[in-house]
Amino acid sequence: CSAPVSPPRAGARAAIAMAEIVPTLRALLSTDNATRSAAEKTFSDARKQQPAATVAALFQTVAEPQLEEPLREQAAVFLRQTVGKLRDEGSTWSQLGEPAQLECRAKLLQLLEAEQSPSVRSKMADIVQSLGNQLIDIDFTLRPQNADAWPELMPTLMRIVMDASQAEGLRADALWTVKELLTSIWPIFVANANNTATVLKTSFACNSDAIRSNAGQLLCELVDSLDKKEERAIFMPLIEDLCNVLKHLASCADNKHINNLLQSLQGTPQSADFFKESIGTTLVPVLSTIAKSHKQDDTQRLALEALVSIAEGKPRAMAKVPGFVQSTLEVAVHFLLMLSDDIDDWATQDDDGDDVLESEENFSNGKEVIDRLSRCMAQNDRFPMVMETMKPVIAGLFQVGDWKHTIAGLAVMSQIVEFVDDEATVLQMLGAVRAQLKATNPRCRHTAWSAVAQFAEDHGDMVTAEATAAELLPEFLAGLDDKCQRVQIRCMEAFQVYGSEVEREIIEPFVQPMMEKLGVQLQSAPLAVQKKTITFIAVLAGQMEDGFAQYYGPLMPVLKQLVQTLLHKTEERTLLGKTLECISLLAASVGTDGFRGDAEGIMQVMIQATQVPNLPANDPVKEYMLEASSRICATMKGDFLPFVPHILPGILDKFTLSPKECNPDTVASLGEDDEVNLMLRQEDGKIKVMIMSTSEVEDLQNAVSCVHTFVQELGKMYAPFVAQTAQALLLIFDFSMAEEIRDLAFDTWGLLCQSAREGGNADIVGQLVQEFLKRILPKFENLGGANANLDLEGLKTAADGVTACLKKAGGGVLSPDQVKHICKVAFETVSASFQIRDADEQCRRATQQPDDDEGEVDKDEEEGANLRIACCEMVGALMQNHPDALMADGLGMCMELVNQFIQPNARWADHSLALFVVCDMLEHLGTRIVSHWPQFMPQMLQDCMHQSPNIRQPACYGVSLAAKEPAFASMAQGAAATLMQLVQQTRGGAKKKSERPAQACADNALSALVNIVTNHQQAVAGGEGQIWSVWLNGLPCQVDEEEGVKNHKILLRLVEAEKKEVIGEGGSNLPQVLSILVDVYKTDLADKETSQGIGKLVLNIGQQRLEQLAPKLKEKQQKKLLRIHREATAQ
């Protein structure tokens, strides 16, 4: 290998080099593409062939003041590129040799200090910071006095900053360079903390706005780097100076410097902790004033962003700062009032158009801030104070009476309703919203419909209840005729959310009048209204199911004609997609027999729709087509099979989509309006930035979801396509841009195992399982100890995939050694996760003093807890299908974890983990583990009344499993008493969203009670009647669908057997029982078999008896009872 070459010294050689490079640089500035391309090649060749001479020539060109400024700037740009990517093999820097590198570093500092041109000097500053950040790498635990990798750098920069005789522009650029170097040199600032504070204070007092702003940014970013409070403390006296700088910069005509400083103020936990002691009296008043009164909208938004980001950094701490939450909300409400007065102009705009976003961005920003503040406070149990703050604000907004304040009040309620707990308050707020649906101002009606949609999304069960829906559905009917098209469209958009939540019996009376209006709109309304009409009809079809069949005949020809009209109109692809969606829902309403005649034509049209040439990458039809195909497959079942060979290859082609390395070529390939996803990937020791357009990510996810539906719905009939699908799925196994896609791919793989097993292809099942484990299990091996950097989310996805694969593959696919190995790596991962958690907590204790911030939500620990649960579920899958091998080689590992964390003094998350493992053992190992019951059963019985629902639920579930065993007899009576108390207390409580976890516990307790009373009658003989009463009164199950299916199936069976304790003397309980069964009919709380059984029961009861029982049911239940009778008669 050749020796490194040094750049030529000043003199003839450098002059010659400069003379050669100047024409090239001039050509690079040319507007002619060919000239510029040739120059780029010339420069690239020179850098490769004569790196030292090229660097010297660039330095000489930058330093030559007589050359035109754009040329010198261009030289500086290429000089930055030349000294970039230092660590890459073959880089220009690596070829210079150490003497030349030293000379380059010295020359850079000289040029920075000597340069008179501001534009050239700023580029030199950028080169210095870029080179410095690549050269300097300081261990974060060390506090050196200087940077050994470039010892002249910091003394030179700090000398310039503190030299008042230097030009202010130079000092500002030097301070900017220091700020940009901060990620690499912050330990040096801490080691020289007093000097750093002096530099900052001196800079704050300068006359230069640029120096002041850069100093403020430096302070903010410095405290963000510091974990230790004692290291941040020395800079706290500078907060007042910082606030004074903010005030001054806010008064300047140019908002560049204030904006830069406000961006640096956007909070992190460290910065929030730094400011919290005085934030209420210093920073908040300044930021609030800027947010409300600055002349520039972008500056106002940045000031509000600083406030809310600080709240997100330390929610609990900020909640205790007097006036902080109130001030932030006050500013956000101020933003909501920034609306245009031109109603006519507003009415002509599209809700999704850029003109709306630009003209009223502050309004949108105000809504977002209220949502974010409410969310972070709710996550830390502090939302009630937000609610109490907002109650008088909302009342005041509506009392003012003008349309802007009314809209602000509606917007506030829309943003906070998600976090409101009790039903009474939600309905009271909804009443205020409903009153505005008839407001004279169209903007008020528009915002009210938006609020209806939000309420339905956040509290669907409450706002679509029978009484409330009876008031709102007529409003939708009237909204279809709103004279303002924009309001009409928003009404229809709101129905997409609201209508999807309303039960069939409630919406049924309104379908006919709605369809009369929609039919007219479908054929004569403007295109924008037609799009929403199609979706409105699709929602009705989805909710009414077979009850919508009467509209199939009139609608299908219209929709088919619309498809043909739109097929080649690329500008109307969204409407085409919505039409295909509507057709697929219509198909579901008539079933296989009713749709069979149209199926082939529709499938052909969908395939044609995706083959139209020159479609954009984000063509919406692709998503609609895949969803429609999934829905048609679910409708037609086996009759869909002939279409699979024709559409599957095109869908599997989407599996090849993947992130690409971010470089000029990949960026250039993106469309102007394309949104992108970015991620970092480490390959061969190097970090690469990977990029993928959002539309491609969505295409991939929709394709995997579609295949998942095919396999799930077709079951063993999909077996001929298993190998083809599996081969395509392998491409997604390492896709880490979006874990939900990989998770769906893994679950699809499990379904392929199930399809092959049900199809009798045992060899293929074994091959699928072994291939999966070969690719996935290594991710869990050699994880390292407490210092390991685990991909918690990725490992959880992998664990979920192993669980899905092993459960769906069935037994006989693993050897005993494999069972032992999987069990071993699962618990080793759990152990590694615990070690990392303990190390992190120890580190936090070492760097932070205990304060009122304890209890802040820790996302990493949440992900760690989820990973541990997923690993234990892997072991549960082994228990389910390989119990003998697990008992032989894995039970000891299971019991070790259980014994460690079943103790009452274990932290709650760990305690619930032990219960999860116990539940799997009880469910899958049964009598084999009865001898181990004394180690966990007493505590599990106590846990049925634990204050945390996260512990109560698995405890109750575990008891429901144990109660099936004869060995439980001695515990039955005491357990039943505890469970009855739990059910009665929970079901008797107020109806609140926050009580859903508690209701899920009660659902599990009902399962336990019925298993006790049916399996241990003798043990509970004295209280059997009370148990049956509590069980029946606790039904229907409310949250836990799995337990609902179990309990309602048992209820049906007992009614069919005329169990006296259930139906009562002389059938006195029959109205109650019938109301339960009617409510759960064809819901997620009853499986298909139970729903069919309910239909048969209704027929067996007889017409006369039904007429006697019906008046005792609610009106909605009476309507549903008629449907059940009608459907059962038709079968």
Short mmCIF file of N, CA and C in Angstrom, two decimals, residues 718-846:
data_model
loop_
_atom_site.label_atom_id
_atom_site.label_comp_id
_atom_site.label_asym_id
_atom_site.label_seq_id
_atom_site.Cartn_x
_atom_site.Cartn_y
_atom_site.Cartn_z
N TYR A 718 -56.76 -23.32 1.87
CA TYR A 718 -55.64 -22.48 1.40
C TYR A 718 -54.36 -23.30 1.24
N ALA A 719 -54.39 -24.57 1.63
CA ALA A 719 -53.17 -25.40 1.65
C ALA A 719 -52.38 -25.39 0.35
N PRO A 720 -53.02 -25.36 -0.84
CA PRO A 720 -52.22 -25.35 -2.07
C PRO A 720 -51.35 -24.11 -2.24
N PHE A 721 -51.64 -23.06 -1.50
CA PHE A 721 -50.91 -21.80 -1.66
C PHE A 721 -49.95 -21.54 -0.49
N VAL A 722 -49.84 -22.50 0.42
CA VAL A 722 -49.02 -22.31 1.62
C VAL A 722 -47.56 -22.08 1.26
N ALA A 723 -46.99 -22.93 0.42
CA ALA A 723 -45.56 -22.82 0.10
C ALA A 723 -45.25 -21.50 -0.58
N GLN A 724 -46.09 -21.11 -1.54
CA GLN A 724 -45.90 -19.86 -2.27
C GLN A 724 -45.96 -18.66 -1.32
N THR A 725 -46.92 -18.69 -0.41
CA THR A 725 -47.09 -17.58 0.54
C THR A 725 -45.95 -17.54 1.54
N ALA A 726 -45.54 -18.70 2.02
CA ALA A 726 -44.45 -18.75 3.00
C ALA A 726 -43.17 -18.18 2.41
N GLN A 727 -42.87 -18.54 1.18
CA GLN A 727 -41.66 -18.03 0.54
C GLN A 727 -41.68 -16.51 0.46
N ALA A 728 -42.84 -15.95 0.15
CA ALA A 728 -42.95 -14.49 0.06
C ALA A 728 -42.86 -13.84 1.44
N LEU A 729 -43.44 -14.50 2.44
CA LEU A 729 -43.44 -13.92 3.79
C LEU A 729 -42.04 -13.80 4.37
N LEU A 730 -41.13 -14.67 3.97
CA LEU A 730 -39.77 -14.65 4.50
C LEU A 730 -39.12 -13.28 4.30
N LEU A 731 -39.52 -12.59 3.24
CA LEU A 731 -38.93 -11.28 2.93
C LEU A 731 -39.27 -10.25 4.02
N ILE A 732 -40.32 -10.50 4.77
CA ILE A 732 -40.78 -9.51 5.76
C ILE A 732 -40.23 -9.81 7.16
N PHE A 733 -39.60 -10.96 7.33
CA PHE A 733 -39.17 -11.36 8.66
C PHE A 733 -38.19 -10.36 9.28
N ASP A 734 -37.41 -9.69 8.46
CA ASP A 734 -36.45 -8.72 8.99
C ASP A 734 -36.89 -7.29 8.75
N PHE A 735 -38.17 -7.10 8.40
CA PHE A 735 -38.70 -5.76 8.18
C PHE A 735 -38.90 -5.08 9.53
N SER A 736 -38.14 -4.03 9.78
CA SER A 736 -38.20 -3.38 11.10
C SER A 736 -38.66 -1.94 11.02
N MET A 737 -39.17 -1.52 9.86
CA MET A 737 -39.68 -0.16 9.73
C MET A 737 -40.97 0.03 10.54
N ALA A 738 -41.77 -1.03 10.64
CA ALA A 738 -43.02 -0.98 11.40
C ALA A 738 -43.27 -2.36 12.01
N GLU A 739 -43.16 -2.46 13.32
CA GLU A 739 -43.29 -3.76 13.99
C GLU A 739 -44.66 -4.40 13.77
N GLU A 740 -45.71 -3.57 13.59
CA GLU A 740 -47.03 -4.15 13.42
C GLU A 740 -47.11 -4.97 12.13
N ILE A 741 -46.30 -4.60 11.12
CA ILE A 741 -46.31 -5.37 9.88
C ILE A 741 -45.63 -6.72 10.11
N ARG A 742 -44.49 -6.69 10.78
CA ARG A 742 -43.79 -7.94 11.04
C ARG A 742 -44.63 -8.84 11.96
N ASP A 743 -45.31 -8.25 12.91
CA ASP A 743 -46.17 -9.01 13.82
C ASP A 743 -47.28 -9.70 13.03
N LEU A 744 -47.88 -8.98 12.09
CA LEU A 744 -48.94 -9.55 11.26
C LEU A 744 -48.39 -10.66 10.36
N ALA A 745 -47.17 -10.47 9.86
CA ALA A 745 -46.53 -11.49 9.03
C ALA A 745 -46.29 -12.77 9.83
N PHE A 746 -45.82 -12.61 11.05
CA PHE A 746 -45.57 -13.78 11.90
C PHE A 746 -46.87 -14.52 12.21
N ASP A 747 -47.92 -13.76 12.48
CA ASP A 747 -49.20 -14.40 12.78
C ASP A 747 -49.74 -15.12 11.54
N THR A 748 -49.50 -14.52 10.36
CA THR A 748 -49.91 -15.17 9.12
C THR A 748 -49.15 -16.48 8.94
N TRP A 749 -47.89 -16.49 9.31
CA TRP A 749 -47.10 -17.73 9.23
C TRP A 749 -47.72 -18.80 10.12
N GLY A 750 -48.16 -18.41 11.30
CA GLY A 750 -48.84 -19.35 12.18
C GLY A 750 -50.11 -19.91 11.54
N LEU A 751 -50.85 -19.03 10.85
CA LEU A 751 -52.06 -19.49 10.17
C LEU A 751 -51.72 -20.46 9.03
N LEU A 752 -50.57 -20.24 8.38
CA LEU A 752 -50.14 -21.18 7.35
C LEU A 752 -49.88 -22.56 7.96
N CYS A 753 -49.27 -22.56 9.15
CA CYS A 753 -49.06 -23.83 9.86
C CYS A 753 -50.40 -24.51 10.13
N GLN A 754 -51.37 -23.73 10.57
CA GLN A 754 -52.68 -24.28 10.88
C GLN A 754 -53.36 -24.80 9.61
N SER A 755 -53.26 -24.04 8.52
CA SER A 755 -53.86 -24.47 7.25
C SER A 755 -53.26 -25.80 6.79
N ALA A 756 -51.94 -25.89 6.86
CA ALA A 756 -51.28 -27.13 6.45
C ALA A 756 -51.66 -28.29 7.36
N ARG A 757 -51.76 -28.02 8.67
CA ARG A 757 -52.13 -29.08 9.62
C ARG A 757 -53.55 -29.56 9.36
N GLU A 758 -54.48 -28.62 9.18
CA GLU A 758 -55.86 -29.01 8.94
C GLU A 758 -56.02 -29.68 7.58
N GLY A 759 -55.10 -29.38 6.65
CA GLY A 759 -55.13 -30.02 5.34
C GLY A 759 -54.43 -31.35 5.32
N GLY A 760 -53.93 -31.80 6.47
CA GLY A 760 -53.29 -33.11 6.56
C GLY A 760 -51.87 -33.14 6.06
N ASN A 761 -51.20 -31.98 5.93
CA ASN A 761 -49.83 -31.92 5.42
C ASN A 761 -48.85 -31.77 6.59
N ALA A 762 -48.67 -32.84 7.33
CA ALA A 762 -47.83 -32.80 8.53
C ALA A 762 -46.39 -32.43 8.21
N ASP A 763 -45.86 -32.94 7.10
CA ASP A 763 -44.48 -32.63 6.74
C ASP A 763 -44.29 -31.14 6.51
N ILE A 764 -45.26 -30.52 5.83
CA ILE A 764 -45.16 -29.08 5.57
C ILE A 764 -45.25 -28.30 6.87
N VAL A 765 -46.11 -28.75 7.78
CA VAL A 765 -46.19 -28.08 9.09
C VAL A 765 -44.83 -28.09 9.77
N GLY A 766 -44.20 -29.25 9.79
CA GLY A 766 -42.88 -29.37 10.42
C GLY A 766 -41.86 -28.47 9.75
N GLN A 767 -41.88 -28.43 8.42
CA GLN A 767 -40.93 -27.57 7.70
C GLN A 767 -41.16 -26.10 8.02
N LEU A 768 -42.43 -25.69 8.08
CA LEU A 768 -42.74 -24.29 8.40
C LEU A 768 -42.25 -23.92 9.80
N VAL A 769 -42.50 -24.79 10.75
CA VAL A 769 -42.09 -24.51 12.13
C VAL A 769 -40.57 -24.44 12.23
N GLN A 770 -39.88 -25.39 11.63
CA GLN A 770 -38.43 -25.41 11.74
C GLN A 770 -37.80 -24.21 11.05
N GLU A 771 -38.35 -23.84 9.90
CA GLU A 771 -37.84 -22.65 9.19
C GLU A 771 -38.04 -21.39 10.02
N PHE A 772 -39.20 -21.29 10.63
CA PHE A 772 -39.49 -20.12 11.46
C PHE A 772 -38.53 -20.04 12.64
N LEU A 773 -38.37 -21.14 13.35
CA LEU A 773 -37.51 -21.14 14.53
C LEU A 773 -36.05 -20.88 14.14
N LYS A 774 -35.63 -21.43 13.00
CA LYS A 774 -34.25 -21.22 12.54
C LYS A 774 -33.96 -19.74 12.34
N ARG A 775 -34.95 -19.00 11.87
CA ARG A 775 -34.76 -17.59 11.58
C ARG A 775 -34.99 -16.69 12.79
N ILE A 776 -35.84 -17.12 13.70
CA ILE A 776 -36.26 -16.22 14.78
C ILE A 776 -35.55 -16.48 16.10
N LEU A 777 -35.34 -17.74 16.46
CA LEU A 777 -34.75 -18.02 17.78
C LEU A 777 -33.38 -17.39 17.99
N PRO A 778 -32.52 -17.29 16.97
CA PRO A 778 -31.21 -16.65 17.21
C PRO A 778 -31.31 -15.22 17.76
N LYS A 779 -32.43 -14.57 17.54
CA LYS A 779 -32.60 -13.21 18.06
C LYS A 779 -32.59 -13.21 19.59
N PHE A 780 -32.92 -14.37 20.20
CA PHE A 780 -33.01 -14.45 21.66
C PHE A 780 -31.74 -15.01 22.29
N GLU A 781 -30.80 -15.40 21.48
CA GLU A 781 -29.59 -16.04 21.99
C GLU A 781 -28.46 -15.03 22.15
N ASN A 782 -27.67 -15.19 23.19
CA ASN A 782 -26.52 -14.32 23.44
C ASN A 782 -26.93 -12.85 23.54
N LEU A 783 -27.90 -12.59 24.40
CA LEU A 783 -28.40 -11.22 24.53
C LEU A 783 -27.48 -10.33 25.35
N GLY A 784 -26.61 -10.91 26.14
CA GLY A 784 -25.76 -10.08 27.00
C GLY A 784 -26.42 -9.84 28.34
N GLY A 785 -25.73 -9.12 29.20
CA GLY A 785 -26.22 -8.89 30.55
C GLY A 785 -26.89 -7.55 30.72
N ALA A 786 -26.60 -6.92 31.87
CA ALA A 786 -27.26 -5.67 32.24
C ALA A 786 -26.95 -4.53 31.29
N ASN A 787 -25.80 -4.61 30.61
CA ASN A 787 -25.41 -3.52 29.72
C ASN A 787 -25.86 -3.73 28.28
N ALA A 788 -26.61 -4.81 28.04
CA ALA A 788 -27.06 -5.09 26.67
C ALA A 788 -28.07 -4.03 26.23
N ASN A 789 -28.07 -3.78 24.94
CA ASN A 789 -29.02 -2.83 24.36
C ASN A 789 -30.06 -3.63 23.57
N LEU A 790 -31.10 -4.08 24.25
CA LEU A 790 -32.09 -4.95 23.62
C LEU A 790 -33.08 -4.15 22.78
N ASP A 791 -33.44 -4.72 21.65
CA ASP A 791 -34.54 -4.19 20.86
C ASP A 791 -35.82 -4.75 21.46
N LEU A 792 -36.34 -4.07 22.48
CA LEU A 792 -37.45 -4.61 23.26
C LEU A 792 -38.68 -4.86 22.40
N GLU A 793 -39.02 -3.89 21.57
CA GLU A 793 -40.21 -4.03 20.74
C GLU A 793 -40.03 -5.14 19.70
N GLY A 794 -38.84 -5.18 19.08
CA GLY A 794 -38.58 -6.20 18.07
C GLY A 794 -38.58 -7.60 18.67
N LEU A 795 -38.00 -7.75 19.85
CA LEU A 795 -37.99 -9.06 20.50
C LEU A 795 -39.40 -9.50 20.90
N LYS A 796 -40.21 -8.54 21.32
CA LYS A 796 -41.60 -8.90 21.66
C LYS A 796 -42.34 -9.41 20.43
N THR A 797 -42.15 -8.71 19.29
CA THR A 797 -42.78 -9.17 18.05
C THR A 797 -42.33 -10.59 17.72
N ALA A 798 -41.03 -10.84 17.86
CA ALA A 798 -40.50 -12.17 17.57
C ALA A 798 -41.09 -13.22 18.51
N ALA A 799 -41.20 -12.87 19.79
CA ALA A 799 -41.78 -13.81 20.77
C ALA A 799 -43.24 -14.09 20.44
N ASP A 800 -43.98 -13.06 20.09
CA ASP A 800 -45.38 -13.26 19.70
C ASP A 800 -45.47 -14.18 18.49
N GLY A 801 -44.52 -14.01 17.56
CA GLY A 801 -44.51 -14.87 16.38
C GLY A 801 -44.26 -16.32 16.72
N VAL A 802 -43.30 -16.57 17.60
CA VAL A 802 -43.04 -17.95 18.03
C VAL A 802 -44.28 -18.55 18.67
N THR A 803 -44.95 -17.77 19.52
CA THR A 803 -46.16 -18.25 20.19
C THR A 803 -47.24 -18.61 19.17
N ALA A 804 -47.47 -17.70 18.21
CA ALA A 804 -48.51 -17.96 17.20
C ALA A 804 -48.17 -19.21 16.39
N CYS A 805 -46.92 -19.33 16.01
CA CYS A 805 -46.48 -20.47 15.20
C CYS A 805 -46.67 -21.78 15.96
N LEU A 806 -46.22 -21.83 17.20
CA LEU A 806 -46.28 -23.08 17.97
C LEU A 806 -47.72 -23.44 18.34
N LYS A 807 -48.54 -22.45 18.63
CA LYS A 807 -49.93 -22.75 19.00
C LYS A 807 -50.70 -23.31 17.80
N LYS A 808 -50.52 -22.68 16.65
CA LYS A 808 -51.32 -23.07 15.48
C LYS A 808 -50.77 -24.32 14.80
N ALA A 809 -49.50 -24.63 15.04
CA ALA A 809 -48.91 -25.82 14.42
C ALA A 809 -49.38 -27.10 15.10
N GLY A 810 -49.80 -27.02 16.36
CA GLY A 810 -50.24 -28.20 17.07
C GLY A 810 -49.07 -28.99 17.65
N GLY A 811 -49.34 -30.18 18.10
CA GLY A 811 -48.31 -30.98 18.75
C GLY A 811 -47.49 -31.79 17.77
N GLY A 812 -46.43 -32.39 18.29
CA GLY A 812 -45.62 -33.31 17.51
C GLY A 812 -44.66 -32.66 16.53
N VAL A 813 -44.43 -31.36 16.64
CA VAL A 813 -43.53 -30.70 15.68
C VAL A 813 -42.18 -30.37 16.29
N LEU A 814 -42.04 -30.54 17.60
CA LEU A 814 -40.77 -30.21 18.26
C LEU A 814 -40.22 -31.43 18.97
N SER A 815 -38.91 -31.53 19.01
CA SER A 815 -38.26 -32.57 19.81
C SER A 815 -38.17 -32.10 21.26
N PRO A 816 -37.96 -33.02 22.20
CA PRO A 816 -37.79 -32.60 23.60
C PRO A 816 -36.66 -31.59 23.78
N ASP A 817 -35.58 -31.77 23.03
CA ASP A 817 -34.46 -30.83 23.14
C ASP A 817 -34.87 -29.44 22.67
N GLN A 818 -35.68 -29.37 21.63
CA GLN A 818 -36.12 -28.07 21.15
C GLN A 818 -37.04 -27.40 22.17
N VAL A 819 -37.91 -28.19 22.78
CA VAL A 819 -38.78 -27.63 23.82
C VAL A 819 -37.94 -27.05 24.94
N LYS A 820 -36.95 -27.78 25.36
CA LYS A 820 -36.07 -27.31 26.44
C LYS A 820 -35.33 -26.05 26.03
N HIS A 821 -34.84 -26.02 24.78
CA HIS A 821 -34.08 -24.86 24.30
C HIS A 821 -34.97 -23.61 24.23
N ILE A 822 -36.17 -23.76 23.69
CA ILE A 822 -37.08 -22.59 23.59
C ILE A 822 -37.43 -22.08 24.97
N CYS A 823 -37.70 -23.00 25.88
CA CYS A 823 -38.01 -22.60 27.25
C CYS A 823 -36.83 -21.87 27.87
N LYS A 824 -35.64 -22.36 27.61
CA LYS A 824 -34.43 -21.78 28.18
C LYS A 824 -34.20 -20.36 27.65
N VAL A 825 -34.29 -20.16 26.32
CA VAL A 825 -34.03 -18.83 25.77
C VAL A 825 -35.13 -17.85 26.17
N ALA A 826 -36.35 -18.36 26.34
CA ALA A 826 -37.44 -17.48 26.77
C ALA A 826 -37.15 -16.91 28.16
N PHE A 827 -36.78 -17.78 29.09
CA PHE A 827 -36.53 -17.30 30.45
C PHE A 827 -35.20 -16.54 30.55
N GLU A 828 -34.25 -16.86 29.70
CA GLU A 828 -33.01 -16.07 29.67
C GLU A 828 -33.30 -14.65 29.19
N THR A 829 -34.21 -14.50 28.24
CA THR A 829 -34.60 -13.17 27.79
C THR A 829 -35.32 -12.41 28.89
N VAL A 830 -36.18 -13.11 29.61
CA VAL A 830 -36.85 -12.49 30.76
C VAL A 830 -35.81 -12.01 31.76
N SER A 831 -34.83 -12.85 32.04
CA SER A 831 -33.78 -12.50 33.00
C SER A 831 -32.96 -11.30 32.51
N ALA A 832 -32.61 -11.31 31.22
CA ALA A 832 -31.84 -10.18 30.67
C ALA A 832 -32.63 -8.88 30.77
N SER A 833 -33.92 -8.98 30.54
CA SER A 833 -34.78 -7.79 30.64
C SER A 833 -34.81 -7.26 32.06
N PHE A 834 -34.89 -8.17 33.04
CA PHE A 834 -34.86 -7.75 34.45
C PHE A 834 -33.53 -7.09 34.80
N GLN A 835 -32.44 -7.67 34.30
CA GLN A 835 -31.12 -7.11 34.59
C GLN A 835 -30.99 -5.69 34.04
N ILE A 836 -31.48 -5.48 32.84
CA ILE A 836 -31.41 -4.15 32.23
C ILE A 836 -32.27 -3.17 33.01
N ARG A 837 -33.47 -3.61 33.42
CA ARG A 837 -34.33 -2.75 34.22
C ARG A 837 -33.65 -2.35 35.53
N ASP A 838 -33.05 -3.33 36.20
CA ASP A 838 -32.40 -3.05 37.48
C ASP A 838 -31.21 -2.11 37.29
N ALA A 839 -30.45 -2.32 36.21
CA ALA A 839 -29.30 -1.46 35.95
C ALA A 839 -29.74 -0.03 35.64
N ASP A 840 -30.82 0.11 34.87
CA ASP A 840 -31.34 1.44 34.55
C ASP A 840 -31.81 2.16 35.81
N GLU A 841 -32.49 1.43 36.67
CA GLU A 841 -32.97 2.05 37.90
C GLU A 841 -31.81 2.45 38.81
N GLN A 842 -30.80 1.61 38.86
CA GLN A 842 -29.62 1.94 39.66
C GLN A 842 -28.93 3.18 39.12
N CYS A 843 -28.87 3.26 37.79
CA CYS A 843 -28.25 4.42 37.16
C CYS A 843 -29.04 5.69 37.47
N ARG A 844 -30.37 5.59 37.41
CA ARG A 844 -31.20 6.77 37.70
C ARG A 844 -31.05 7.20 39.14
N ARG A 845 -30.97 6.22 40.03
CA ARG A 845 -30.80 6.56 41.44
C ARG A 845 -29.46 7.25 41.67
N ALA A 846 -28.46 6.84 40.89
CA ALA A 846 -27.12 7.42 41.07
C ALA A 846 -27.02 8.82 40.50
#
